[in-house]
mmCIF file of C-alpha atoms in Angstrom:
data_model
loop_
_atom_site.group_PDB
_atom_site.id
_atom_site.type_symbol
_atom_site.label_atom_id
_atom_site.label_comp_id
_atom_site.label_asym_id
_atom_site.label_seq_id
_atom_site.Cartn_x
_atom_site.Cartn_y
_atom_site.Cartn_z
ATOM 1 C CA UNK A 1 -15.847 18.223 10.673
ATOM 2 C CA UNK A 2 -15.776 14.512 10.640
ATOM 3 C CA UNK A 3 -13.411 11.943 12.025
ATOM 4 C CA UNK A 4 -12.444 8.317 11.523
ATOM 5 C CA UNK A 5 -12.366 5.936 14.511
ATOM 6 C CA UNK A 6 -10.795 2.502 14.821
ATOM 7 C CA UNK A 7 -11.785 -0.126 17.258
ATOM 8 C CA UNK A 8 -8.580 -1.609 18.493
ATOM 9 C CA UNK A 9 -10.471 -4.628 19.837
ATOM 10 C CA UNK A 10 -11.208 -5.825 16.336
ATOM 11 C CA UNK A 11 -7.579 -5.744 15.137
ATOM 12 C CA UNK A 12 -5.010 -8.531 15.736
ATOM 13 C CA UNK A 13 -2.941 -7.624 18.786
ATOM 14 C CA UNK A 14 0.228 -6.949 16.763
ATOM 15 C CA UNK A 15 -1.643 -4.762 14.187
ATOM 16 C CA UNK A 16 -3.602 -2.920 16.874
ATOM 17 C CA UNK A 17 -0.462 -2.006 18.883
ATOM 18 C CA UNK A 18 1.320 -0.952 15.701
ATOM 19 C CA UNK A 19 -1.606 1.238 14.564
ATOM 20 C CA UNK A 20 -2.155 2.949 18.026
ATOM 21 C CA UNK A 21 1.613 3.364 18.519
ATOM 22 C CA UNK A 22 1.748 5.462 15.363
ATOM 23 C CA UNK A 23 -1.305 7.478 16.462
ATOM 24 C CA UNK A 24 -0.623 7.854 20.139
ATOM 25 C CA UNK A 25 0.474 11.478 19.933
ATOM 26 C CA UNK A 26 -2.790 12.314 18.207
ATOM 27 C CA UNK A 27 -5.319 10.437 20.264
ATOM 28 C CA UNK A 28 -3.849 9.402 23.644
ATOM 29 C CA UNK A 29 -2.061 11.372 26.312
ATOM 30 C CA UNK A 30 1.717 10.709 26.349
ATOM 31 C CA UNK A 31 1.610 9.490 29.889
ATOM 32 C CA UNK A 32 -0.582 6.508 28.871
ATOM 33 C CA UNK A 33 2.307 4.935 27.033
ATOM 34 C CA UNK A 34 3.561 2.213 26.753
ATOM 35 C CA UNK A 35 0.343 0.232 26.456
ATOM 36 C CA UNK A 36 -0.002 -3.559 26.861
ATOM 37 C CA UNK A 37 -2.689 -5.356 24.841
ATOM 38 C CA UNK A 38 -4.895 -5.517 27.902
ATOM 39 C CA UNK A 39 -4.495 -1.884 28.638
ATOM 40 C CA UNK A 40 -5.137 -1.044 24.983
ATOM 41 C CA UNK A 41 -8.415 -2.999 24.883
ATOM 42 C CA UNK A 42 -9.550 -1.536 28.219
ATOM 43 C CA UNK A 43 -8.802 2.011 26.969
ATOM 44 C CA UNK A 44 -11.006 1.885 23.847
ATOM 45 C CA UNK A 45 -13.551 4.313 25.178
ATOM 46 C CA UNK A 46 -10.911 6.853 26.154
ATOM 47 C CA UNK A 47 -9.222 6.459 22.755
ATOM 48 C CA UNK A 48 -12.550 6.983 21.001
ATOM 49 C CA UNK A 49 -13.454 10.086 23.107
ATOM 50 C CA UNK A 50 -10.034 11.777 22.635
ATOM 51 C CA UNK A 51 -10.012 11.099 18.938
ATOM 52 C CA UNK A 52 -13.440 12.782 18.574
ATOM 53 C CA UNK A 53 -12.299 15.838 20.442
ATOM 54 C CA UNK A 54 -9.121 16.222 18.487
ATOM 55 C CA UNK A 55 -10.864 15.698 15.169
ATOM 56 C CA UNK A 56 -12.902 18.821 15.689
ATOM 57 C CA UNK A 57 -9.762 20.746 14.895
ATOM 58 C CA UNK A 58 -8.843 18.563 11.856
ATOM 59 C CA UNK A 59 -8.079 20.075 8.500
ATOM 60 C CA UNK A 60 -9.319 18.648 5.181
ATOM 61 C CA UNK A 61 -7.008 16.318 3.352
ATOM 62 C CA UNK A 62 -4.806 17.941 0.801
ATOM 63 C CA UNK A 63 -4.676 16.905 -2.889
ATOM 64 C CA UNK A 64 -6.841 13.959 -2.344
ATOM 65 C CA UNK A 65 -8.549 14.251 -5.672
ATOM 66 C CA UNK A 66 -5.552 12.628 -7.402
ATOM 67 C CA UNK A 67 -5.384 9.558 -5.232
ATOM 68 C CA UNK A 68 -6.166 6.998 -7.895
ATOM 69 C CA UNK A 69 -6.270 7.252 -11.691
ATOM 70 C CA UNK A 70 -7.952 4.806 -14.019
ATOM 71 C CA UNK A 71 -7.051 4.058 -17.617
ATOM 72 C CA UNK A 72 -8.562 5.861 -20.615
ATOM 73 C CA UNK A 73 -12.042 4.514 -21.383
ATOM 74 C CA UNK A 74 -12.872 3.672 -17.737
ATOM 75 C CA UNK A 75 -16.445 4.652 -16.817
ATOM 76 C CA UNK A 76 -17.730 5.663 -13.430
ATOM 77 C CA UNK A 77 -21.126 3.943 -12.842
ATOM 78 C CA UNK A 78 -21.872 4.731 -9.193
ATOM 79 C CA UNK A 79 -20.840 7.673 -6.882
ATOM 80 C CA UNK A 80 -22.071 8.484 -3.462
ATOM 81 C CA UNK A 81 -20.795 10.253 -0.291
ATOM 82 C CA UNK A 82 -22.104 10.016 3.238
ATOM 83 C CA UNK A 83 -21.152 12.908 5.414
ATOM 84 C CA UNK A 84 -20.834 10.905 8.728
ATOM 85 C CA UNK A 85 -21.362 7.190 8.767
ATOM 86 C CA UNK A 86 -19.618 3.898 9.546
ATOM 87 C CA UNK A 87 -18.038 1.112 7.596
ATOM 88 C CA UNK A 88 -16.700 -2.268 8.611
ATOM 89 C CA UNK A 89 -13.426 -2.498 6.725
ATOM 90 C CA UNK A 90 -12.463 -6.202 6.134
ATOM 91 C CA UNK A 91 -8.888 -6.995 7.319
ATOM 92 C CA UNK A 92 -9.118 -10.744 7.164
ATOM 93 C CA UNK A 93 -10.790 -13.664 5.270
ATOM 94 C CA UNK A 94 -14.129 -15.334 6.198
ATOM 95 C CA UNK A 95 -13.337 -17.594 9.089
ATOM 96 C CA UNK A 96 -15.395 -19.100 11.901
ATOM 97 C CA UNK A 97 -18.609 -17.598 10.448
ATOM 98 C CA UNK A 98 -17.289 -14.016 10.327
ATOM 99 C CA UNK A 99 -14.983 -11.552 8.613
ATOM 100 C CA UNK A 100 -12.519 -9.707 10.751
ATOM 101 C CA UNK A 101 -13.047 -5.971 10.419
ATOM 102 C CA UNK A 102 -12.009 -2.497 11.529
ATOM 103 C CA UNK A 103 -14.834 -0.267 12.547
ATOM 104 C CA UNK A 104 -14.281 3.060 10.771
ATOM 105 C CA UNK A 105 -16.382 6.214 11.122
ATOM 106 C CA UNK A 106 -16.221 9.470 9.123
ATOM 107 C CA UNK A 107 -17.070 10.594 5.639
ATOM 108 C CA UNK A 108 -17.490 7.661 3.289
ATOM 109 C CA UNK A 109 -17.027 7.838 -0.409
ATOM 110 C CA UNK A 110 -18.154 4.920 -2.613
ATOM 111 C CA UNK A 111 -17.543 4.609 -6.313
ATOM 112 C CA UNK A 112 -17.928 1.867 -8.895
ATOM 113 C CA UNK A 113 -16.003 1.803 -12.138
ATOM 114 C CA UNK A 114 -16.199 -0.355 -15.292
ATOM 115 C CA UNK A 115 -13.188 -0.889 -17.553
ATOM 116 C CA UNK A 116 -13.174 -2.235 -21.110
ATOM 117 C CA UNK A 117 -10.748 -5.259 -20.979
ATOM 118 C CA UNK A 118 -9.534 -7.835 -23.512
ATOM 119 C CA UNK A 119 -8.780 -10.922 -21.479
ATOM 120 C CA UNK A 120 -7.295 -9.009 -18.525
ATOM 121 C CA UNK A 121 -7.188 -10.855 -15.228
ATOM 122 C CA UNK A 122 -8.422 -9.387 -11.953
ATOM 123 C CA UNK A 123 -4.791 -9.188 -10.826
ATOM 124 C CA UNK A 124 -3.934 -7.121 -13.901
ATOM 125 C CA UNK A 125 -6.801 -4.756 -12.913
ATOM 126 C CA UNK A 126 -5.818 -4.621 -9.272
ATOM 127 C CA UNK A 127 -2.023 -4.339 -9.527
ATOM 128 C CA UNK A 128 -1.769 -0.767 -10.992
ATOM 129 C CA UNK A 129 -4.314 0.569 -8.432
ATOM 130 C CA UNK A 130 -2.316 -1.152 -5.613
ATOM 131 C CA UNK A 131 0.912 0.417 -6.841
ATOM 132 C CA UNK A 132 -0.674 3.835 -6.794
ATOM 133 C CA UNK A 133 -1.859 3.338 -3.151
ATOM 134 C CA UNK A 134 1.543 2.304 -1.913
ATOM 135 C CA UNK A 135 3.102 5.263 -3.818
ATOM 136 C CA UNK A 136 0.669 7.508 -1.947
ATOM 137 C CA UNK A 137 1.809 6.171 1.426
ATOM 138 C CA UNK A 138 -0.838 3.544 2.036
ATOM 139 C CA UNK A 139 0.032 0.387 3.907
ATOM 140 C CA UNK A 140 -1.785 -2.801 2.741
ATOM 141 C CA UNK A 141 -3.721 -4.311 5.630
ATOM 142 C CA UNK A 142 -5.173 -7.294 3.790
ATOM 143 C CA UNK A 143 -5.315 -8.705 0.269
ATOM 144 C CA UNK A 144 -6.969 -11.825 -0.985
ATOM 145 C CA UNK A 145 -8.219 -13.681 -3.995
ATOM 146 C CA UNK A 146 -11.689 -15.272 -4.292
ATOM 147 C CA UNK A 147 -11.130 -18.644 -2.734
ATOM 148 C CA UNK A 148 -8.613 -17.329 -0.208
ATOM 149 C CA UNK A 149 -10.990 -14.570 0.770
ATOM 150 C CA UNK A 150 -13.711 -17.007 1.554
ATOM 151 C CA UNK A 151 -15.522 -17.142 -1.732
ATOM 152 C CA UNK A 152 -19.271 -16.773 -1.478
ATOM 153 C CA UNK A 153 -19.331 -16.077 2.265
ATOM 154 C CA UNK A 154 -16.819 -13.238 2.086
ATOM 155 C CA UNK A 155 -18.627 -11.580 -0.834
ATOM 156 C CA UNK A 156 -21.959 -11.538 1.010
ATOM 157 C CA UNK A 157 -20.407 -10.468 4.250
ATOM 158 C CA UNK A 158 -18.758 -7.420 2.599
ATOM 159 C CA UNK A 159 -20.467 -4.292 1.456
ATOM 160 C CA UNK A 160 -20.785 -4.325 -2.368
ATOM 161 C CA UNK A 161 -22.757 -1.927 -4.578
ATOM 162 C CA UNK A 162 -25.665 -3.605 -6.462
ATOM 163 C CA UNK A 163 -25.855 -4.722 -10.074
ATOM 164 C CA UNK A 164 -25.574 -3.381 -12.694
ATOM 165 C CA UNK A 165 -23.192 -0.769 -11.424
ATOM 166 C CA UNK A 166 -20.920 -3.307 -9.723
ATOM 167 C CA UNK A 167 -20.589 -6.967 -10.553
ATOM 168 C CA UNK A 168 -18.720 -9.629 -8.555
ATOM 169 C CA UNK A 169 -17.907 -13.047 -10.025
ATOM 170 C CA UNK A 170 -17.903 -15.373 -7.092
ATOM 171 C CA UNK A 171 -15.028 -17.449 -8.510
ATOM 172 C CA UNK A 172 -12.943 -14.529 -9.860
ATOM 173 C CA UNK A 173 -12.575 -11.520 -7.673
ATOM 174 C CA UNK A 174 -9.865 -9.832 -5.560
ATOM 175 C CA UNK A 175 -10.193 -7.664 -2.454
ATOM 176 C CA UNK A 176 -7.637 -5.239 -0.885
ATOM 177 C CA UNK A 177 -7.818 -2.956 2.175
ATOM 178 C CA UNK A 178 -5.242 -0.408 3.122
ATOM 179 C CA UNK A 179 -4.625 2.630 5.456
ATOM 180 C CA UNK A 180 -2.359 5.572 5.983
ATOM 181 C CA UNK A 181 -2.001 8.362 8.535
ATOM 182 C CA UNK A 182 -3.349 11.679 7.293
ATOM 183 C CA UNK A 183 -2.503 15.104 8.702
ATOM 184 C CA UNK A 184 -5.152 14.812 11.368
ATOM 185 C CA UNK A 185 -6.591 11.293 11.196
ATOM 186 C CA UNK A 186 -5.989 7.947 9.638
ATOM 187 C CA UNK A 187 -7.551 7.175 6.240
ATOM 188 C CA UNK A 188 -8.856 3.852 4.990
ATOM 189 C CA UNK A 189 -9.610 2.514 1.545
ATOM 190 C CA UNK A 190 -10.834 -0.821 0.181
ATOM 191 C CA UNK A 191 -10.889 -2.147 -3.399
ATOM 192 C CA UNK A 192 -13.105 -4.878 -4.712
ATOM 193 C CA UNK A 193 -12.111 -6.019 -8.263
ATOM 194 C CA UNK A 194 -13.898 -8.473 -10.427
ATOM 195 C CA UNK A 195 -14.726 -9.020 -14.145
ATOM 196 C CA UNK A 196 -17.112 -10.418 -16.699
ATOM 197 C CA UNK A 197 -16.270 -11.659 -20.167
ATOM 198 C CA UNK A 198 -16.644 -8.070 -21.368
ATOM 199 C CA UNK A 199 -15.562 -5.683 -18.601
ATOM 200 C CA UNK A 200 -13.587 -5.277 -15.468
ATOM 201 C CA UNK A 201 -15.376 -3.924 -12.350
ATOM 202 C CA UNK A 202 -13.829 -1.915 -9.538
ATOM 203 C CA UNK A 203 -15.464 -0.703 -6.304
ATOM 204 C CA UNK A 204 -13.631 1.776 -4.178
ATOM 205 C CA UNK A 205 -14.707 2.604 -0.657
ATOM 206 C CA UNK A 206 -12.740 5.310 1.206
ATOM 207 C CA UNK A 207 -13.137 6.617 4.748
ATOM 208 C CA UNK A 208 -11.644 9.725 6.062
ATOM 209 C CA UNK A 209 -12.299 13.496 6.999
ATOM 210 C CA UNK A 210 -14.017 15.481 4.242
ATOM 211 C CA UNK A 211 -13.191 13.401 1.217
ATOM 212 C CA UNK A 212 -15.636 15.046 -1.229
ATOM 213 C CA UNK A 213 -17.388 13.535 -4.121
ATOM 214 C CA UNK A 214 -14.439 13.104 -6.376
ATOM 215 C CA UNK A 215 -11.896 12.559 -3.546
ATOM 216 C CA UNK A 216 -11.050 8.953 -4.092
ATOM 217 C CA UNK A 217 -10.533 8.887 -7.868
ATOM 218 C CA UNK A 218 -9.862 10.584 -11.129
ATOM 219 C CA UNK A 219 -9.697 9.058 -14.585
ATOM 220 C CA UNK A 220 -8.067 9.753 -17.905
ATOM 221 C CA UNK A 221 -11.491 8.972 -19.360
ATOM 222 C CA UNK A 222 -15.023 10.081 -19.633
ATOM 223 C CA UNK A 223 -17.196 9.754 -16.459
ATOM 224 C CA UNK A 224 -20.352 9.041 -18.152
ATOM 225 C CA UNK A 225 -22.502 6.115 -16.824
ATOM 226 C CA UNK A 226 -21.586 2.799 -18.507
ATOM 227 C CA UNK A 227 -24.191 0.739 -20.182
ATOM 228 C CA UNK A 228 -25.654 -1.816 -17.785
ATOM 229 C CA UNK A 229 -23.880 -5.160 -17.414
ATOM 230 C CA UNK A 230 -26.256 -6.805 -14.863
ATOM 231 C CA UNK A 231 -28.736 -9.480 -15.588
ATOM 232 C CA UNK A 232 -31.291 -6.993 -16.916
ATOM 233 C CA UNK A 233 -28.937 -6.011 -19.720
ATOM 234 C CA UNK A 234 -29.267 -9.477 -21.252
ATOM 235 C CA UNK A 235 -33.007 -10.027 -20.508
ATOM 236 C CA UNK A 236 -34.533 -11.921 -23.458
ATOM 237 C CA UNK A 237 -31.347 -13.720 -24.444
ATOM 238 C CA UNK A 238 -31.094 -17.446 -24.031
ATOM 239 C CA UNK A 239 -29.963 -18.525 -20.614
ATOM 240 C CA UNK A 240 -26.721 -19.947 -22.005
ATOM 241 C CA UNK A 241 -25.820 -16.635 -23.613
ATOM 242 C CA UNK A 242 -26.640 -14.771 -20.369
ATOM 243 C CA UNK A 243 -24.214 -17.040 -18.520
ATOM 244 C CA UNK A 244 -21.490 -16.730 -21.130
ATOM 245 C CA UNK A 245 -21.770 -12.912 -21.247
ATOM 246 C CA UNK A 246 -22.317 -11.962 -17.688
ATOM 247 C CA UNK A 247 -21.657 -15.073 -15.645
ATOM 248 C CA UNK A 248 -25.149 -15.146 -14.098
ATOM 249 C CA UNK A 249 -28.862 -15.470 -14.809
ATOM 250 C CA UNK A 250 -32.125 -15.362 -12.927
ATOM 251 C CA UNK A 251 -34.193 -18.601 -13.228
ATOM 252 C CA UNK A 252 -37.348 -16.558 -13.663
ATOM 253 C CA UNK A 253 -39.990 -19.186 -14.241
ATOM 254 C CA UNK A 254 -39.463 -21.217 -11.087
ATOM 255 C CA UNK A 255 -42.448 -21.637 -8.708
ATOM 256 C CA UNK A 256 -42.456 -23.090 -5.223
ATOM 257 C CA UNK A 257 -45.296 -24.480 -3.249
ATOM 258 C CA UNK A 258 -46.949 -21.836 -1.136
ATOM 259 C CA UNK A 259 -45.008 -21.180 2.072
ATOM 260 C CA UNK A 260 -42.645 -23.991 1.273
ATOM 261 C CA UNK A 261 -39.148 -24.522 -0.106
ATOM 262 C CA UNK A 262 -40.448 -27.392 -2.286
ATOM 263 C CA UNK A 263 -40.095 -26.751 -6.038
ATOM 264 C CA UNK A 264 -43.406 -27.125 -7.980
ATOM 265 C CA UNK A 265 -43.994 -30.185 -10.056
ATOM 266 C CA UNK A 266 -44.097 -28.256 -13.397
ATOM 267 C CA UNK A 267 -41.471 -28.549 -16.076
ATOM 268 C CA UNK A 268 -39.481 -25.354 -15.968
ATOM 269 C CA UNK A 269 -37.820 -24.219 -19.149
ATOM 270 C CA UNK A 270 -35.050 -22.423 -17.379
ATOM 271 C CA UNK A 271 -33.966 -25.610 -15.623
ATOM 272 C CA UNK A 272 -33.971 -27.587 -18.929
ATOM 273 C CA UNK A 273 -31.768 -24.806 -20.459
ATOM 274 C CA UNK A 274 -29.479 -24.759 -17.516
ATOM 275 C CA UNK A 275 -29.182 -28.574 -17.533
ATOM 276 C CA UNK A 276 -28.289 -28.443 -21.262
ATOM 277 C CA UNK A 277 -25.686 -25.755 -20.629
ATOM 278 C CA UNK A 278 -24.022 -27.711 -17.838
ATOM 279 C CA UNK A 279 -24.055 -30.958 -19.900
ATOM 280 C CA UNK A 280 -22.356 -29.124 -22.724
ATOM 281 C CA UNK A 281 -19.785 -27.576 -20.329
ATOM 282 C CA UNK A 282 -18.842 -30.226 -17.773
ATOM 283 C CA UNK A 283 -15.825 -28.061 -16.766
ATOM 284 C CA UNK A 284 -18.046 -25.281 -15.473
ATOM 285 C CA UNK A 285 -19.275 -25.158 -11.908
ATOM 286 C CA UNK A 286 -22.163 -23.003 -10.716
ATOM 287 C CA UNK A 287 -23.800 -21.757 -7.523
ATOM 288 C CA UNK A 288 -27.562 -21.650 -7.196
ATOM 289 C CA UNK A 289 -28.333 -18.686 -4.906
ATOM 290 C CA UNK A 290 -31.704 -18.238 -3.312
ATOM 291 C CA UNK A 291 -33.165 -14.764 -2.573
ATOM 292 C CA UNK A 292 -36.220 -13.653 -0.606
ATOM 293 C CA UNK A 293 -38.163 -10.435 -0.081
ATOM 294 C CA UNK A 294 -37.738 -8.523 3.172
ATOM 295 C CA UNK A 295 -40.684 -10.014 5.043
ATOM 296 C CA UNK A 296 -39.622 -11.695 8.184
ATOM 297 C CA UNK A 297 -36.272 -11.974 10.015
ATOM 298 C CA UNK A 298 -32.922 -12.372 8.318
ATOM 299 C CA UNK A 299 -31.969 -15.800 9.702
ATOM 300 C CA UNK A 300 -35.270 -17.290 8.670
ATOM 301 C CA UNK A 301 -35.112 -15.814 5.181
ATOM 302 C CA UNK A 302 -31.542 -16.996 4.713
ATOM 303 C CA UNK A 303 -32.586 -20.524 5.705
ATOM 304 C CA UNK A 304 -35.590 -20.469 3.379
ATOM 305 C CA UNK A 305 -33.622 -19.127 0.404
ATOM 306 C CA UNK A 306 -30.928 -21.780 0.852
ATOM 307 C CA UNK A 307 -33.533 -24.616 1.041
ATOM 308 C CA UNK A 308 -35.154 -23.413 -2.163
ATOM 309 C CA UNK A 309 -31.738 -23.282 -3.900
ATOM 310 C CA UNK A 310 -31.149 -26.808 -2.640
ATOM 311 C CA UNK A 311 -34.490 -27.880 -4.018
ATOM 312 C CA UNK A 312 -33.520 -26.563 -7.480
ATOM 313 C CA UNK A 313 -30.175 -28.380 -7.228
ATOM 314 C CA UNK A 314 -31.961 -31.675 -6.287
ATOM 315 C CA UNK A 315 -34.136 -31.307 -9.423
ATOM 316 C CA UNK A 316 -31.120 -30.804 -11.625
ATOM 317 C CA UNK A 317 -29.394 -33.859 -10.116
ATOM 318 C CA UNK A 318 -32.293 -36.221 -9.874
ATOM 319 C CA UNK A 319 -34.188 -35.335 -13.106
ATOM 320 C CA UNK A 320 -31.447 -34.085 -15.426
ATOM 321 C CA UNK A 321 -28.563 -36.163 -14.118
ATOM 322 C CA UNK A 322 -26.304 -33.241 -13.599
ATOM 323 C CA UNK A 323 -23.303 -34.194 -11.300
ATOM 324 C CA UNK A 324 -23.767 -32.857 -7.821
ATOM 325 C CA UNK A 325 -20.123 -31.846 -7.795
ATOM 326 C CA UNK A 326 -20.891 -29.336 -10.576
ATOM 327 C CA UNK A 327 -23.378 -27.469 -8.432
ATOM 328 C CA UNK A 328 -23.531 -25.802 -5.051
ATOM 329 C CA UNK A 329 -26.563 -24.242 -3.300
ATOM 330 C CA UNK A 330 -26.534 -21.113 -1.171
ATOM 331 C CA UNK A 331 -29.021 -18.526 0.243
ATOM 332 C CA UNK A 332 -28.684 -14.838 1.172
ATOM 333 C CA UNK A 333 -32.216 -14.043 2.225
ATOM 334 C CA UNK A 334 -33.096 -10.434 1.508
ATOM 335 C CA UNK A 335 -29.507 -9.126 1.407
ATOM 336 C CA UNK A 336 -29.290 -8.685 -2.358
ATOM 337 C CA UNK A 337 -32.602 -7.210 -3.692
ATOM 338 C CA UNK A 338 -33.064 -6.315 -7.355
ATOM 339 C CA UNK A 339 -36.131 -4.154 -6.617
ATOM 340 C CA UNK A 340 -37.765 -2.176 -3.865
ATOM 341 C CA UNK A 341 -39.368 -4.306 -1.091
ATOM 342 C CA UNK A 342 -42.022 -1.518 -0.569
ATOM 343 C CA UNK A 343 -44.234 -2.758 -3.384
ATOM 344 C CA UNK A 344 -45.826 -6.194 -4.224
ATOM 345 C CA UNK A 345 -44.140 -6.233 -7.624
ATOM 346 C CA UNK A 346 -40.785 -5.475 -6.101
ATOM 347 C CA UNK A 347 -41.185 -8.198 -3.487
ATOM 348 C CA UNK A 348 -42.120 -10.695 -6.220
ATOM 349 C CA UNK A 349 -38.990 -9.792 -8.194
ATOM 350 C CA UNK A 350 -36.813 -10.233 -5.154
ATOM 351 C CA UNK A 351 -38.151 -13.807 -4.493
ATOM 352 C CA UNK A 352 -35.930 -15.660 -6.947
ATOM 353 C CA UNK A 353 -33.151 -18.164 -7.528
ATOM 354 C CA UNK A 354 -30.109 -17.108 -9.492
ATOM 355 C CA UNK A 355 -27.429 -19.191 -11.171
ATOM 356 C CA UNK A 356 -23.883 -17.893 -10.920
ATOM 357 C CA UNK A 357 -20.893 -19.402 -12.584
ATOM 358 C CA UNK A 358 -18.179 -20.080 -9.971
ATOM 359 C CA UNK A 359 -15.386 -21.575 -12.064
ATOM 360 C CA UNK A 360 -12.847 -19.164 -13.479
ATOM 361 C CA UNK A 361 -11.965 -20.824 -16.737
#
């Protein structure tokens, strides 16, 4: 039997007190109440220990298979369950170089869905799912839209399933986290919603006791894997078409000087194509995102990947006269691989610079 634990220290004082007040009869002896914020934080170890003990007697959640329902035509593209693991559930935006989280432990179910859409916004995708959650007794902890979430930084500080199963447009996504009290322990759920020009994308992460493979979701649809929507699905198409269809593309012909972030002196076709696209669409903004393989430490790789993205940006500005305001440069190191880092070929694929459209219209 598994359990879900919450670190009260990571919650705002008001939220932490509210949460533990509702769970005090489950996890803390009655004589311990009332608790001040100071007492609450000092009692974290006792709270965790008592919750673990009590959870051994917990019963599975009832009727959880019908928690969320997707529209006809929705396709499940990823599905996994970890019997006992941990998840940092975001409950605030990216601020001061971090995302405020709740530390949750228990059985974790992750699923990704793709939905055929005709001009639907991310809010139109999220709203019916949010309504279902509140109808099931969930309380919204945090909800944000791309820029208010923290944009690029929030996206890469949050656990997201990889392409092509899940796709996040850095300029057009929404996030929601919620919780409710179960019969024996609290349950948590998060939704990440985004879209491309062709499809809507939804990732659901749920934490609680014995969720089961189909616990989080059901659909009035087939559950066959959807055709890929990631960069690989459009391989071979002109760069401008890749950007228009999926909102992103890999600049696959770039070469950097050995052990350096300096871009080679060659003429790169992908940069000429990108410059032409940006010149034709001055209303569009992009992010150049550098990636590395997994050799070396994270901090060093993030710094190197960002410098390489900045080198590409400089070439676009200096040589192709693209306005600097139309471009940003970021780096995520080895946090978003497209292949295994266990092989030379995989590491080569992971060392790359991608272009991502960040404007929403």
